[in-house]
Coordinates of C-alpha atoms in Angstrom, one line a residue:
M1 CA 0.0 0.0 0.0
I2 CA 2.8 2.5 0.9
E3 CA 4.6 1.8 -2.3
E4 CA 1.4 2.5 -4.3
L5 CA 0.8 5.7 -2.4
N6 CA 4.4 6.7 -3.0
A7 CA 3.7 6.2 -6.7
I8 CA 0.7 8.4 -6.6
V9 CA 1.9 11.4 -4.7
G10 CA 5.6 11.0 -4.3
K11 CA 7.5 9.6 -1.4
D12 CA 7.9 12.9 0.3
N13 CA 4.1 13.2 0.6
V14 CA 3.5 9.9 2.3
L15 CA 4.3 10.2 6.0
T16 CA 4.4 7.2 8.3
G17 CA 5.5 6.4 11.9
A18 CA 6.8 9.4 13.9
D19 CA 6.2 11.7 10.9
T20 CA 2.5 11.4 11.5
A21 CA 2.7 13.0 15.0
R22 CA 1.3 16.3 13.8
W23 CA -2.0 14.5 13.0
A24 CA -2.0 12.1 16.0
Q25 CA -4.5 14.1 18.1
D26 CA -6.9 16.9 17.7
W27 CA -6.0 20.4 18.9
M28 CA -7.7 19.9 22.3
G29 CA -6.0 16.5 22.9
D30 CA -9.2 14.6 23.4
Y31 CA -9.3 12.5 20.3
H32 CA -6.4 10.5 18.8
S33 CA -5.5 9.1 15.4
D34 CA -3.1 6.2 14.5
P35 CA -3.1 6.2 10.7
I36 CA -1.1 3.8 8.5
A37 CA 0.0 6.9 6.6
V38 CA -0.8 10.5 6.2
V39 CA -0.9 11.3 2.5
R40 CA -0.7 14.8 1.0
P41 CA -2.1 14.9 -2.5
G42 CA -1.5 17.9 -4.7
S43 CA -4.5 17.5 -7.1
T44 CA -8.0 16.1 -7.3
D45 CA -6.7 13.3 -9.6
E46 CA -4.3 12.2 -6.9
V47 CA -7.1 12.2 -4.3
S48 CA -9.2 10.1 -6.7
Q49 CA -6.3 7.5 -7.1
I50 CA -5.8 7.4 -3.3
V51 CA -9.5 6.8 -2.6
K52 CA -9.7 4.1 -5.4
L53 CA -6.8 2.3 -3.7
G54 CA -8.4 2.5 -0.3
N55 CA -11.7 1.2 -1.7
A56 CA -10.0 -1.7 -3.5
L57 CA -8.1 -2.7 -0.3
R58 CA -11.1 -2.0 2.0
T59 CA -8.9 0.4 3.9
P60 CA -10.7 3.4 5.6
I61 CA -10.0 6.9 4.3
V62 CA -10.1 9.8 6.8
P63 CA -9.8 13.3 5.4
V64 CA -8.2 16.0 7.6
S65 CA -8.2 19.7 7.1
G66 CA -6.9 22.1 9.8
N67 CA -7.7 19.6 12.6
T68 CA -9.5 22.2 14.7
G69 CA -12.7 20.3 15.1
L70 CA -14.4 19.7 18.5
A71 CA -16.2 16.4 17.8
G72 CA -13.5 13.9 17.0
G73 CA -14.3 13.9 13.3
V74 CA -10.9 12.8 12.1
S75 CA -10.0 10.3 14.9
G76 CA -9.4 6.6 14.1
K77 CA -6.9 3.8 13.7
G78 CA -5.5 1.8 10.8
H79 CA -6.6 4.2 8.1
I80 CA -5.2 6.3 5.2
M81 CA -5.4 9.9 6.4
I82 CA -5.6 12.4 3.5
S83 CA -4.4 15.8 4.4
M84 CA -5.6 18.6 2.1
E85 CA -2.9 21.1 3.0
R86 CA -1.1 21.0 -0.4
M87 CA -4.3 21.7 -2.3
N88 CA -4.3 25.3 -1.2
K89 CA -4.8 27.4 -4.3
I90 CA -7.2 30.3 -4.7
H91 CA -8.0 29.9 -8.4
E92 CA -10.1 33.0 -8.9
I93 CA -11.8 35.9 -7.1
R94 CA -14.4 37.1 -9.6
K95 CA -15.6 40.5 -8.5
G96 CA -18.3 40.8 -11.1
S97 CA -20.2 37.7 -10.1
R98 CA -18.9 37.8 -6.5
V99 CA -17.5 34.3 -6.3
A100 CA -14.3 32.7 -5.2
I101 CA -13.1 29.4 -6.7
V102 CA -10.8 27.7 -4.2
D103 CA -9.2 24.4 -3.4
A104 CA -10.3 22.6 -0.2
G105 CA -7.0 23.1 1.5
V106 CA -7.0 26.9 1.5
I107 CA -6.9 28.5 5.0
L108 CA -10.0 30.4 5.8
S109 CA -8.2 33.6 6.7
D110 CA -6.4 33.5 3.3
I111 CA -9.8 33.6 1.6
H112 CA -10.8 36.6 3.8
T113 CA -7.6 38.4 2.7
A114 CA -8.1 37.6 -1.0
A115 CA -11.7 38.7 -1.0
E116 CA -11.0 42.0 0.9
E117 CA -8.4 42.9 -1.7
E118 CA -11.4 43.1 -4.1
D119 CA -13.6 45.0 -1.6
L120 CA -15.5 41.8 -0.9
V121 CA -15.9 39.5 2.1
F122 CA -16.3 35.8 2.6
P123 CA -18.3 36.2 5.8
L124 CA -17.7 32.8 7.5
T125 CA -15.6 33.6 10.6
F126 CA -14.7 32.1 13.9
G127 CA -11.7 32.0 16.3
A128 CA -9.8 29.2 14.4
R129 CA -9.9 31.0 11.0
G130 CA -6.1 31.2 10.9
T131 CA -5.7 27.4 10.8
A132 CA -9.0 26.0 9.7
L133 CA -9.1 24.9 6.0
I134 CA -12.2 25.6 3.9
G135 CA -12.7 21.9 3.2
G136 CA -13.2 21.2 6.8
C137 CA -15.6 24.2 7.1
L138 CA -17.7 22.7 4.3
S139 CA -17.4 19.2 5.7
T140 CA -18.9 20.3 9.1
N141 CA -21.2 23.0 7.7
A142 CA -19.4 25.4 10.1
G143 CA -21.2 28.4 11.7
G144 CA -19.5 31.2 13.5
S145 CA -20.3 34.7 14.5
N146 CA -21.8 36.1 11.3
V147 CA -24.5 33.5 10.8
V148 CA -27.2 36.0 11.9
R149 CA -26.6 38.0 8.6
Y150 CA -25.1 35.6 6.1
G151 CA -26.1 32.1 7.2
N152 CA -24.0 28.9 7.8
T153 CA -21.4 27.5 5.4
R154 CA -24.1 25.7 3.4
D155 CA -25.6 29.1 2.6
L156 CA -22.3 30.5 1.3
V157 CA -21.5 27.8 -1.3
L158 CA -22.7 27.6 -4.9
G159 CA -20.8 24.5 -6.0
V160 CA -18.3 21.8 -5.0
E161 CA -16.1 19.2 -6.5
V162 CA -16.0 15.9 -4.6
V163 CA -14.3 12.6 -4.9
L164 CA -16.8 9.9 -4.1
P165 CA -16.1 6.7 -2.1
N166 CA -15.4 4.7 -5.3
G167 CA -12.8 7.3 -6.4
E168 CA -15.0 8.9 -9.1
I169 CA -14.9 12.7 -9.3
A170 CA -18.3 14.4 -9.2
D171 CA -18.2 17.9 -10.8
L172 CA -20.8 19.9 -9.0
M173 CA -18.9 23.2 -9.5
S174 CA -21.9 25.2 -10.4
E175 CA -21.8 29.0 -10.2
L176 CA -25.5 29.3 -10.5
R177 CA -27.9 30.9 -8.0
K178 CA -30.7 28.8 -9.5
D179 CA -30.4 25.2 -10.6
N180 CA -33.4 22.9 -10.2
S181 CA -32.0 19.9 -12.0
G182 CA -32.6 17.1 -9.6
Y183 CA -31.4 16.2 -6.1
N184 CA -29.2 18.8 -4.6
L185 CA -26.1 16.7 -4.0
K186 CA -24.0 19.7 -3.0
H187 CA -26.1 20.2 0.2
L188 CA -26.0 16.5 0.9
L189 CA -22.2 16.5 0.9
I190 CA -21.8 19.7 2.8
G191 CA -22.0 18.8 6.5
A192 CA -21.5 15.1 5.8
E193 CA -18.1 15.2 7.6
G194 CA -16.4 13.2 4.9
T195 CA -18.6 10.2 5.2
L196 CA -20.0 10.4 1.7
G197 CA -17.0 11.7 -0.2
L198 CA -14.1 14.1 0.0
I199 CA -14.6 17.7 -1.1
T200 CA -11.7 19.0 -3.1
K201 CA -12.8 22.3 -4.5
A202 CA -15.6 24.8 -4.0
V203 CA -17.3 27.9 -5.5
L204 CA -18.0 30.3 -2.7
K205 CA -20.4 33.2 -2.5
L206 CA -18.8 36.6 -1.7
S207 CA -20.6 39.7 -0.4
P208 CA -19.8 43.4 -0.6
K209 CA -17.4 44.5 2.1
P210 CA -19.1 46.9 4.6
L211 CA -17.9 50.4 4.3
A212 CA -18.3 51.0 8.0
Y213 CA -19.1 49.1 11.2
A214 CA -20.9 50.1 14.4
T215 CA -19.8 47.8 17.2
A216 CA -20.7 47.9 20.9
M217 CA -20.9 46.1 24.2
V218 CA -24.4 46.3 25.5
A219 CA -25.8 45.3 28.9
A220 CA -29.4 44.2 29.1
P221 CA -31.6 43.3 32.1
S222 CA -32.4 39.9 30.5
I223 CA -31.9 37.9 27.4
G224 CA -35.4 38.7 26.4
D225 CA -34.6 42.4 26.5
S226 CA -31.6 41.8 24.4
L227 CA -33.8 40.3 21.7
E228 CA -35.8 43.5 21.6
L229 CA -32.5 45.3 20.8
L230 CA -31.8 42.7 18.1
N231 CA -35.2 43.2 16.5
K232 CA -35.1 47.0 16.6
L233 CA -31.6 47.0 15.1
Q234 CA -32.7 44.6 12.3
D235 CA -35.7 46.7 11.5
A236 CA -33.8 50.0 11.5
T237 CA -30.9 48.7 9.4
G238 CA -32.7 46.4 7.0
G239 CA -31.2 43.3 8.5
A240 CA -27.6 44.6 8.7
V241 CA -26.7 43.1 12.1
E242 CA -23.5 41.1 11.5
A243 CA -23.0 39.7 15.0
F244 CA -25.0 39.4 18.2
E245 CA -23.0 37.5 20.8
F246 CA -24.0 36.8 24.4
M247 CA -21.4 36.5 27.2
P248 CA -22.7 36.1 30.8
R249 CA -20.8 37.5 33.8
A250 CA -19.0 34.2 34.5
Y251 CA -17.5 34.3 31.0
I252 CA -16.4 37.9 31.4
E253 CA -14.7 37.1 34.8
R254 CA -12.9 34.0 33.4
H255 CA -11.7 36.1 30.4
L256 CA -10.3 38.7 32.8
E257 CA -8.5 36.0 34.8
L258 CA -6.8 34.6 31.8
N259 CA -5.8 37.8 29.9
D260 CA -3.8 40.5 31.7
A261 CA -4.6 42.9 28.9
A262 CA -8.4 42.4 29.1
R263 CA -10.6 45.1 30.6
E264 CA -14.1 45.1 32.0
P265 CA -16.6 45.9 29.3
F266 CA -18.4 48.4 31.6
D267 CA -17.8 50.4 34.7
N268 CA -20.2 48.2 36.6
P269 CA -20.7 44.4 36.3
Y270 CA -23.8 43.0 34.5
D271 CA -25.2 39.5 34.0
V272 CA -26.2 39.9 30.4
N273 CA -23.4 41.2 28.2
I274 CA -24.0 41.4 24.4
M275 CA -21.4 42.2 21.7
V276 CA -23.3 43.6 18.7
E277 CA -22.0 44.7 15.4
I278 CA -23.7 46.3 12.4
G279 CA -22.2 46.8 9.0
T280 CA -23.3 49.0 6.1
T281 CA -22.5 49.1 2.4
I282 CA -24.4 52.4 2.0
A283 CA -22.0 55.2 1.3
S284 CA -24.1 57.9 2.9
K285 CA -24.2 56.0 6.2
A286 CA -20.5 55.3 6.1
S287 CA -19.1 58.7 5.3
P288 CA -18.4 61.0 8.3
D289 CA -20.7 64.0 8.6
A290 CA -19.7 67.6 9.4
S291 CA -19.1 66.7 13.0
G292 CA -16.9 63.8 12.1
Q293 CA -19.4 61.1 13.2
I294 CA -20.2 58.2 11.0
P295 CA -24.0 58.2 10.5
L296 CA -24.4 54.5 11.1
V297 CA -22.8 54.9 14.5
G298 CA -25.1 57.9 15.2
E299 CA -28.2 55.8 14.3
F300 CA -26.9 53.0 16.5
E301 CA -26.3 55.2 19.5
Q302 CA -29.8 56.7 19.1
I303 CA -31.4 53.3 19.1
L304 CA -29.4 52.4 22.2
A305 CA -30.4 55.7 23.9
D306 CA -34.1 55.0 23.2
L307 CA -33.8 51.5 24.7
F308 CA -32.0 52.9 27.7
E309 CA -34.9 55.2 28.3
S310 CA -37.3 52.3 28.1
G311 CA -35.2 50.2 30.4
A312 CA -34.4 47.5 27.8
V313 CA -30.7 48.5 27.9
L314 CA -28.8 49.1 31.1
D315 CA -25.5 50.3 29.7
A316 CA -23.6 50.5 26.4
V317 CA -20.1 51.2 25.2
V318 CA -19.8 51.9 21.5
A319 CA -16.4 51.4 19.9
Q320 CA -14.9 54.7 18.8
N321 CA -12.0 53.3 16.8
E322 CA -10.7 50.1 15.3
S323 CA -8.6 49.3 18.3
Q324 CA -11.7 49.3 20.6
R325 CA -13.6 47.2 18.0
K326 CA -10.9 44.6 17.9
A327 CA -10.8 44.4 21.7
M328 CA -14.5 43.6 21.7
W329 CA -14.0 40.9 19.2
E330 CA -11.0 39.5 21.0
R331 CA -13.2 39.1 24.1
R332 CA -15.7 37.0 22.2
E333 CA -13.2 35.0 20.1
A334 CA -11.2 34.0 23.2
A335 CA -14.0 31.4 23.9
A336 CA -11.7 28.4 23.4
E337 CA -9.2 29.8 25.9
V338 CA -12.0 30.8 28.3
V339 CA -14.1 27.7 28.2
L340 CA -12.3 24.6 27.0
K341 CA -9.2 24.4 29.2
H342 CA -11.0 23.1 32.2
K343 CA -11.2 19.4 33.1
P344 CA -13.6 17.7 33.3
L345 CA -15.4 19.5 30.6
I346 CA -18.8 18.4 29.4
N347 CA -19.2 20.3 26.2
H348 CA -22.5 21.0 24.3
D349 CA -23.3 22.9 21.2
I350 CA -27.1 23.3 21.0
A351 CA -29.6 25.4 19.1
V352 CA -33.1 26.6 20.1
P353 CA -35.5 29.2 18.7
L354 CA -34.2 32.7 19.5
D355 CA -36.9 33.4 22.0
K356 CA -36.3 30.1 23.8
V357 CA -32.6 30.7 24.7
A358 CA -33.5 32.2 28.1
S359 CA -35.9 29.3 28.8
F360 CA -33.1 26.7 28.1
I361 CA -30.6 28.5 30.3
E362 CA -33.1 28.9 33.2
A363 CA -34.1 25.2 33.0
M364 CA -30.5 24.1 33.2
E365 CA -29.8 26.4 36.1
K366 CA -32.3 24.3 38.0
R367 CA -31.2 20.9 36.7
L368 CA -27.4 21.1 36.8
P369 CA -27.0 21.3 40.6
E370 CA -29.3 18.3 41.0
L371 CA -27.0 16.3 38.8
D372 CA -23.6 17.5 39.9
A373 CA -23.4 19.7 43.0
G374 CA -20.6 22.2 42.5
A375 CA -20.6 22.0 38.7
K376 CA -20.4 25.3 36.9
A377 CA -21.9 26.3 33.5
M378 CA -19.7 28.3 31.3
I379 CA -21.8 29.7 28.5
V380 CA -21.2 31.7 25.3
S381 CA -23.9 32.1 22.7
H382 CA -24.4 33.2 19.1
L383 CA -27.6 34.7 20.4
G384 CA -28.6 36.2 17.0
D385 CA -29.1 32.6 15.6
G386 CA -30.1 30.8 18.8
N387 CA -26.9 28.8 19.1
V388 CA -25.8 28.2 22.7
H389 CA -22.4 26.8 23.6
Y390 CA -23.3 25.3 27.0
S391 CA -20.1 24.0 28.5
V392 CA -20.1 22.5 32.0
W393 CA -17.1 22.5 34.3
G394 CA -17.9 19.3 36.1
K395 CA -17.2 18.7 39.8
S396 CA -17.7 15.0 39.6
Q397 CA -15.2 12.8 37.7
D398 CA -17.8 10.1 37.1
P399 CA -18.5 9.6 33.4
A400 CA -22.1 8.5 34.2
V401 CA -22.7 11.9 35.8
H402 CA -21.3 13.6 32.7
D403 CA -23.6 11.6 30.5
A404 CA -26.6 12.4 32.7
I405 CA -25.8 16.1 32.3
T406 CA -25.7 15.7 28.5
E407 CA -29.0 13.9 28.6
A408 CA -30.5 16.7 30.7
V409 CA -29.2 19.3 28.1
E410 CA -30.8 17.2 25.3
D411 CA -34.1 16.9 27.2
E412 CA -34.4 20.7 27.7
T413 CA -33.2 21.4 24.1
L414 CA -35.7 19.1 22.5
K415 CA -38.6 20.3 24.7
L416 CA -38.0 23.7 23.1
G417 CA -37.9 22.4 19.6
G418 CA -34.1 22.6 19.3
S419 CA -31.1 20.6 18.1
F420 CA -28.4 18.9 20.1
S421 CA -25.8 19.9 17.4
A422 CA -25.7 23.4 16.0
E423 CA -22.4 24.0 14.3
H424 CA -19.7 21.6 15.5
G425 CA -20.9 18.5 13.8
I426 CA -21.4 14.9 15.1
G427 CA -18.0 13.2 14.7
V428 CA -17.8 10.6 17.4
S429 CA -18.6 12.8 20.4
K430 CA -22.3 13.0 19.6
L431 CA -22.9 9.5 18.4
R432 CA -24.8 8.6 21.5
S433 CA -26.9 11.7 21.2
M434 CA -27.7 10.7 17.6
A435 CA -28.8 7.3 18.8
R436 CA -30.9 8.7 21.6
R437 CA -32.4 11.8 20.0
K438 CA -32.4 11.7 16.2
D439 CA -35.6 10.6 14.5
P440 CA -35.1 6.8 13.7
V441 CA -36.7 7.2 10.3
S442 CA -34.2 10.0 9.5
I443 CA -31.3 7.8 10.7
A444 CA -32.5 4.9 8.5
A445 CA -32.6 7.2 5.5
M446 CA -29.1 8.5 6.2
K447 CA -27.8 5.0 6.6
A448 CA -29.4 4.0 3.3
I449 CA -27.6 6.9 1.5
K450 CA -24.3 6.0 3.1
A451 CA -24.7 2.4 2.0
A452 CA -25.6 3.4 -1.5
L453 CA -22.7 5.7 -2.0
D454 CA -20.1 3.9 0.2
P455 CA -21.0 0.2 0.2
N456 CA -17.6 -0.8 1.5
N457 CA -17.8 1.8 4.3
I458 CA -14.4 3.3 3.7
M459 CA -15.1 7.0 4.0
N460 CA -14.5 8.2 7.5
P461 CA -16.3 5.2 9.1
G462 CA -17.7 5.4 12.6
K463 CA -18.6 9.1 12.3
V464 CA -22.0 10.8 12.2
L465 CA -24.1 7.6 12.1
P466 CA -24.7 5.5 15.2
N467 CA -24.5 1.8 15.0

């Protein structure tokens, strides 16, 4: 097998033994891999040959991108791991049609830079953007902080190229906004976590770059009051809210503990802290007036003042320059540092309707002490799209207690019409949740699709679908 892989990609791009150490565990150290080899193809044709070889030999294929996932989606043993890092070309940025054509191994932040050079944006963003590869983002249907305006990854993709489990190459590289010619295979493959094929290339939708931003930290009496702010801002700006991020007091305190340069967001502490950002592409709202103020910022401040008078806002600090804006974003994007370095950590990534977020948090405030006295919830939320990262710093070391907490989170989530997986994917970490909570008919349908496309079960086996 190694000799054949060497023939396909060259000996320098087939790594074995100690040379695979970089891929031996995920970035959190929770999930491990022991591949036969890590193979680094340089073209779609080479990917195709590798997959054909794996299929012929019944050897599992596990694709890996930036390895920044949280669900164990690239863990395993005895497989061929395909690293996409050499397939890292941005083929085109087409300003007229506002699309980018990229290889799956391009780093997300490099796409941001290339788009911005054309006064455009690729709006998918999150803390790991400097290491995450776009193929992994597509594979997990990544979310992030700008979903409230632009949608998840699936909403930002026009077409893909994919190597199917038998090694055949499916050309789905459509640049069309409308294409009603049969099943939408693109959407099936995005979010499949490499279980149905390996995405090698994509056509991405770009958006006009905002000419100005208005960014603030806002304190509200409750999450419900903060939704009033969101709705008023959306109405006043025509849906221009780019981010609406909730950080409770416990998160703020932890961030201050870990970062000497961090500062309190307000003079007084508050329980409900929201980072909100609006962007405008309208020149008249982005150009400073006679007083030097940007009209968008002035409109934002007036809305905040009105809500302050009504009691729906307790305090607000509006960024007056780019340095202050970056500090607000740093506070939110430090979530991995703030939340994930505690052991034991029982991590959850749930979504509920926007007006049910407070109900979920209140329900878990009652249930968590009953399950693990002394446990502490550490929450951060993409409040604008109903996604709550509900992490629990457990007191008990008992895995059965941890599982009971997860079941309680699932109970309360499903009562509210939510999902136990919002943006991190299933991988292996949520297989038990899938077995417990996913509609059995839906699971059967997914298994039928998997069996039809991958009868030898070589593509990232053991992920997404419970046994």
